[in-house]
XYZ file of C-alpha atoms in Angstrom:
319
model
C 0.020 -0.002 -0.003
C 1.096 3.658 -0.404
C 2.633 5.766 2.322
C -0.754 7.323 2.963
C -2.036 4.026 4.275
C -0.524 2.286 7.302
C -1.492 -1.049 8.851
C -1.932 -0.230 12.563
C -3.640 -3.316 14.011
C -5.293 -6.574 13.040
C -7.445 -5.636 10.121
C -7.080 -1.943 10.765
C -5.651 0.558 8.328
C -4.954 4.208 9.136
C -5.618 6.404 6.159
C -4.043 9.869 6.150
C -6.941 12.148 5.110
C -4.470 14.993 4.312
C -6.523 17.451 6.398
C -4.387 20.652 6.873
C -1.123 18.612 6.787
C 0.111 15.098 6.539
C -0.494 12.814 9.523
C -2.840 15.179 11.338
C -6.127 13.488 10.715
C -6.871 9.771 10.219
C -9.725 7.681 8.988
C -9.515 4.071 10.046
C -10.631 1.255 7.811
C -11.700 -1.928 9.543
C -11.792 -5.136 7.500
C -12.986 -8.552 8.772
C -13.769 -11.348 6.346
C -15.963 -9.967 3.561
C -17.188 -6.828 5.474
C -15.585 -3.490 6.126
C -16.242 -0.227 7.941
C -14.709 3.232 8.215
C -14.298 5.035 11.507
C -14.423 8.802 10.747
C -14.009 10.083 7.190
C -12.053 13.301 7.151
C -13.556 15.967 4.868
C -15.164 15.737 1.468
C -11.718 16.326 0.020
C -10.572 13.141 1.732
C -13.095 10.803 0.189
C -10.957 9.946 -2.874
C -8.220 8.718 -0.549
C -10.579 6.487 1.315
C -11.914 4.972 -1.919
C -8.295 4.533 -3.116
C -7.591 2.539 0.055
C -10.434 0.236 -0.860
C -9.165 -0.274 -4.345
C -5.576 -0.972 -3.114
C -6.974 -3.579 -0.669
C -9.250 -5.065 -3.384
C -12.367 -4.349 -1.285
C -15.502 -3.783 -3.254
C -17.577 -0.632 -2.299
C -20.522 -2.991 -1.617
C -18.517 -4.694 1.161
C -18.461 -1.518 3.309
C -21.253 -2.077 5.855
C -20.850 0.956 8.095
C -19.465 4.430 8.315
C -18.926 4.927 12.053
C -18.652 8.640 13.036
C -17.223 9.408 16.493
C -18.819 12.889 16.278
C -19.909 15.289 13.603
C -17.115 17.921 13.650
C -16.230 18.248 10.013
C -12.636 16.982 10.253
C -14.186 13.740 11.354
C -17.455 13.640 9.489
C -17.434 16.193 6.749
C -16.884 13.579 4.072
C -19.600 11.196 5.377
C -22.221 12.170 2.857
C -19.893 11.940 -0.230
C -18.501 8.660 1.047
C -21.942 7.206 1.724
C -22.955 8.124 -1.861
C -20.033 6.100 -3.166
C -20.740 3.062 -0.887
C -24.257 2.069 -1.798
C -24.751 -0.550 1.046
C -23.220 1.458 3.861
C -25.170 2.889 6.742
C -23.862 5.856 8.791
C -23.757 5.339 12.561
C -23.792 8.495 14.726
C -24.655 9.744 18.151
C -28.352 10.741 18.261
C -27.453 14.372 18.887
C -25.641 14.452 15.537
C -28.040 12.667 13.234
C -30.240 15.581 12.176
C -27.077 17.585 11.212
C -26.021 14.833 8.741
C -29.439 14.811 7.106
C -29.641 18.588 7.011
C -26.146 19.962 7.479
C -27.060 23.664 7.203
C -26.556 24.489 10.929
C -23.390 22.437 11.071
C -22.008 24.313 8.111
C -22.952 27.728 9.567
C -21.365 26.844 12.937
C -18.141 25.733 11.268
C -17.965 28.898 9.188
C -18.438 30.923 12.399
C -15.325 29.317 13.801
C -13.146 29.178 10.646
C -14.544 31.919 8.372
C -15.920 31.500 4.912
C -12.629 31.286 2.972
C -10.986 28.727 5.293
C -14.226 26.699 5.416
C -14.259 26.271 1.681
C -10.597 25.436 1.525
C -10.714 22.972 4.335
C -14.117 21.278 3.858
C -15.584 21.890 0.434
C -19.238 20.914 -0.199
C -21.018 18.944 2.487
C -23.309 16.269 1.044
C -26.559 15.552 2.946
C -27.187 11.910 3.892
C -30.652 10.361 3.350
C -32.357 9.826 6.710
C -33.050 6.202 6.040
C -29.272 5.552 5.875
C -28.501 7.101 9.244
C -28.468 4.909 12.398
C -28.325 6.478 15.900
C -26.854 4.767 18.896
C -28.141 4.288 22.410
C -25.394 4.123 25.016
C -24.098 0.539 24.980
C -25.387 -0.392 21.521
C -23.287 -2.856 19.530
C -22.610 -3.143 15.778
C -20.931 -5.996 13.946
C -18.301 -5.954 11.302
C -17.651 -9.484 10.134
C -16.859 -11.272 13.436
C -15.914 -8.040 15.207
C -18.308 -6.516 17.691
C -18.083 -2.809 18.636
C -19.788 -1.234 21.653
C -20.709 2.412 21.429
C -20.335 4.386 24.587
C -21.575 8.016 24.884
C -18.625 10.179 25.903
C -19.436 13.938 26.235
C -16.773 16.468 27.221
C -15.281 17.303 23.832
C -18.760 17.400 22.192
C -22.226 16.435 23.360
C -22.587 14.327 20.132
C -19.491 12.211 20.794
C -19.327 8.483 21.276
C -16.439 6.013 21.267
C -16.147 2.503 19.863
C -14.855 -0.214 22.184
C -13.826 -3.641 20.867
C -13.351 -5.598 24.086
C -12.107 -8.831 22.446
C -9.127 -6.862 20.999
C -8.840 -4.460 24.025
C -8.913 -1.406 21.810
C -11.029 1.708 21.548
C -11.565 4.289 18.801
C -11.678 7.591 20.674
C -12.318 10.345 18.188
C -11.159 13.485 20.142
C -12.061 12.331 23.662
C -8.589 10.870 24.375
C -6.846 13.970 23.166
C -4.403 14.609 20.308
C -1.183 12.778 19.800
C 0.861 13.705 16.715
C 3.536 11.278 15.676
C 6.044 14.108 15.123
C 6.160 14.477 18.964
C 7.032 10.798 19.664
C 10.325 10.379 21.508
C 12.141 7.601 23.332
C 9.579 8.204 26.091
C 6.750 7.210 23.780
C 3.793 9.333 22.498
C 3.023 12.799 23.663
C -0.622 13.663 24.242
C -2.576 16.788 24.979
C -6.248 17.689 25.515
C -8.545 19.296 22.955
C -10.965 22.015 24.229
C -12.387 23.167 20.940
C -15.747 24.947 20.698
C -18.557 24.721 21.494
C -19.365 21.929 23.949
C -16.074 21.626 25.995
C -16.846 20.669 29.570
C -13.982 19.792 31.786
C -15.824 17.528 34.222
C -17.572 15.614 31.479
C -14.282 15.189 29.748
C -12.612 13.858 32.926
C -15.567 11.435 33.362
C -15.377 10.233 29.786
C -11.664 9.591 30.051
C -12.298 7.502 33.151
C -15.048 5.606 31.336
C -12.784 4.825 28.432
C -10.110 3.575 30.777
C -12.581 1.463 32.747
C -12.462 -1.028 29.765
C -8.668 -1.335 30.354
C -7.775 -0.982 26.695
C -4.286 -1.762 25.516
C -4.438 0.645 22.574
C -6.494 3.690 21.506
C -7.060 4.805 17.912
C -7.144 8.566 17.785
C -8.335 10.531 14.792
C -5.353 12.833 15.508
C -3.261 10.663 14.980
C -3.960 6.890 15.010
C -2.715 4.224 17.439
C -1.200 4.911 20.849
C -0.379 2.568 23.679
C 0.764 3.005 27.343
C -2.730 4.450 27.955
C -2.425 4.664 31.767
C 0.278 7.240 31.456
C -1.437 9.106 28.687
C -4.735 9.280 30.655
C -2.873 10.664 33.595
C -1.285 13.302 31.362
C -4.645 14.129 29.864
C -6.354 14.625 33.221
C -3.532 16.949 34.307
C -3.637 18.799 30.964
C -7.382 19.481 31.203
C -6.891 20.911 34.706
C -4.045 23.106 33.539
C -5.941 24.434 30.512
C -8.873 25.296 32.777
C -6.501 27.069 35.125
C -5.061 29.123 32.226
C -8.551 30.074 31.102
C -9.528 31.115 34.562
C -6.364 33.057 35.092
C -7.045 35.228 32.025
C -10.820 35.314 32.136
C -11.108 39.060 32.690
C -8.019 40.140 30.680
C -8.196 42.450 27.718
C -7.270 40.408 24.612
C -7.889 37.235 26.632
C -7.694 35.042 23.509
C -4.099 36.164 22.929
C -3.210 35.752 26.585
C -4.712 32.291 26.729
C -2.896 31.251 23.503
C 0.461 32.533 24.805
C 0.081 30.717 28.077
C -1.085 27.534 26.454
C 1.890 27.472 24.045
C 4.259 27.987 26.939
C 2.597 25.147 28.897
C 2.823 22.750 25.922
C 6.414 23.654 25.225
C 7.332 22.908 28.860
C 5.613 19.555 28.608
C 7.344 18.837 25.296
C 10.737 19.710 26.745
C 10.127 17.281 29.609
C 9.127 14.705 27.062
C 12.438 14.994 25.289
C 11.152 16.682 22.123
C 13.905 18.780 20.469
C 12.033 20.539 17.670
C 12.559 24.319 17.376
C 10.047 27.083 17.865
C 9.234 27.218 14.162
C 8.350 23.510 14.096
C 6.380 23.703 17.361
C 4.320 26.609 16.049
C 3.703 24.695 12.841
C 2.358 21.738 14.607
C 0.602 23.376 17.502
C -0.739 26.856 16.527
C -3.979 25.588 14.860
C -4.955 23.504 17.872
C -3.977 26.251 20.299
C -6.227 28.744 18.489
C -9.151 26.344 18.554
C -8.541 25.326 22.179
C -8.455 29.012 23.227
C -11.741 29.623 21.430
C -13.287 26.574 23.180
C -12.038 27.716 26.616
C -13.608 31.105 26.097
C -16.922 29.639 25.094
C -16.813 27.532 28.241
C -15.951 30.496 30.409
C -18.834 32.548 28.960
C -21.304 29.633 29.308
C -20.211 29.182 32.975
C -20.622 32.879 33.618
C -24.071 32.978 32.234
C -25.108 29.979 34.301
C -23.848 31.626 37.449
C -25.823 34.837 36.645
C -29.144 33.004 36.380
């Protein structure tokens, strides 16, 4: 297979969706016997890469049974409609809070444009294709879906988004975590293993819910997690500990600068300093230019999400 496709587990291929940069965003293809499924899709621009992966593995489009979406943020689900159109037998499985936005994506598109702006939206995501309602399946907490002989349990995991669920395969001791187990870019790997940090992007970030969802994921005692950003990580006990501490630190940064002028800039500066201190301790030796290249986009989104959370908390206290 090409360098864009990497075998990362039994019957699991990570596909680099080429969102923003290489190895930032992954779709995972699961194959078992004569059935297949995708976990997350990347954007509409990513769909040709997913179809290429099927061709290179000699998998007929009709063999893809499911498109599993961890949540409906467009770097995870923007390509779902276009992919479903190319996979005639597939059904799209989504958290019940996300289903209506796949059938009628207008509000989802408007919300994404509010975060990114019109020009960046078009460049990053392209046209979002609606999905016929009869092809969308919603999950209750604890539902299972089968791909070949493999069974996946869907657990509802708010904190990053209210429309987030994760896929647990207990027989393999693995979990597909979307964004609820943070971000871990392979460029930051060192002799100490993977580096991980929390994502607090708008608009549903809730620190206590995210702590609770992390604990729920870890209650299954998985040996590996498959992150959309980016793919397989192990040593999850250490990573979960790092994530819990990171959530607390990001909340502290937000609270410290809540009443500052230009608080977005102050939060970004403090967050970059915090992550650089962690990277130094992790043994990462990249220079400032490389750190900014890899971190700035997430820092901007995290700062936006922290501010939305601060404002939501303030309004709740004023009631």
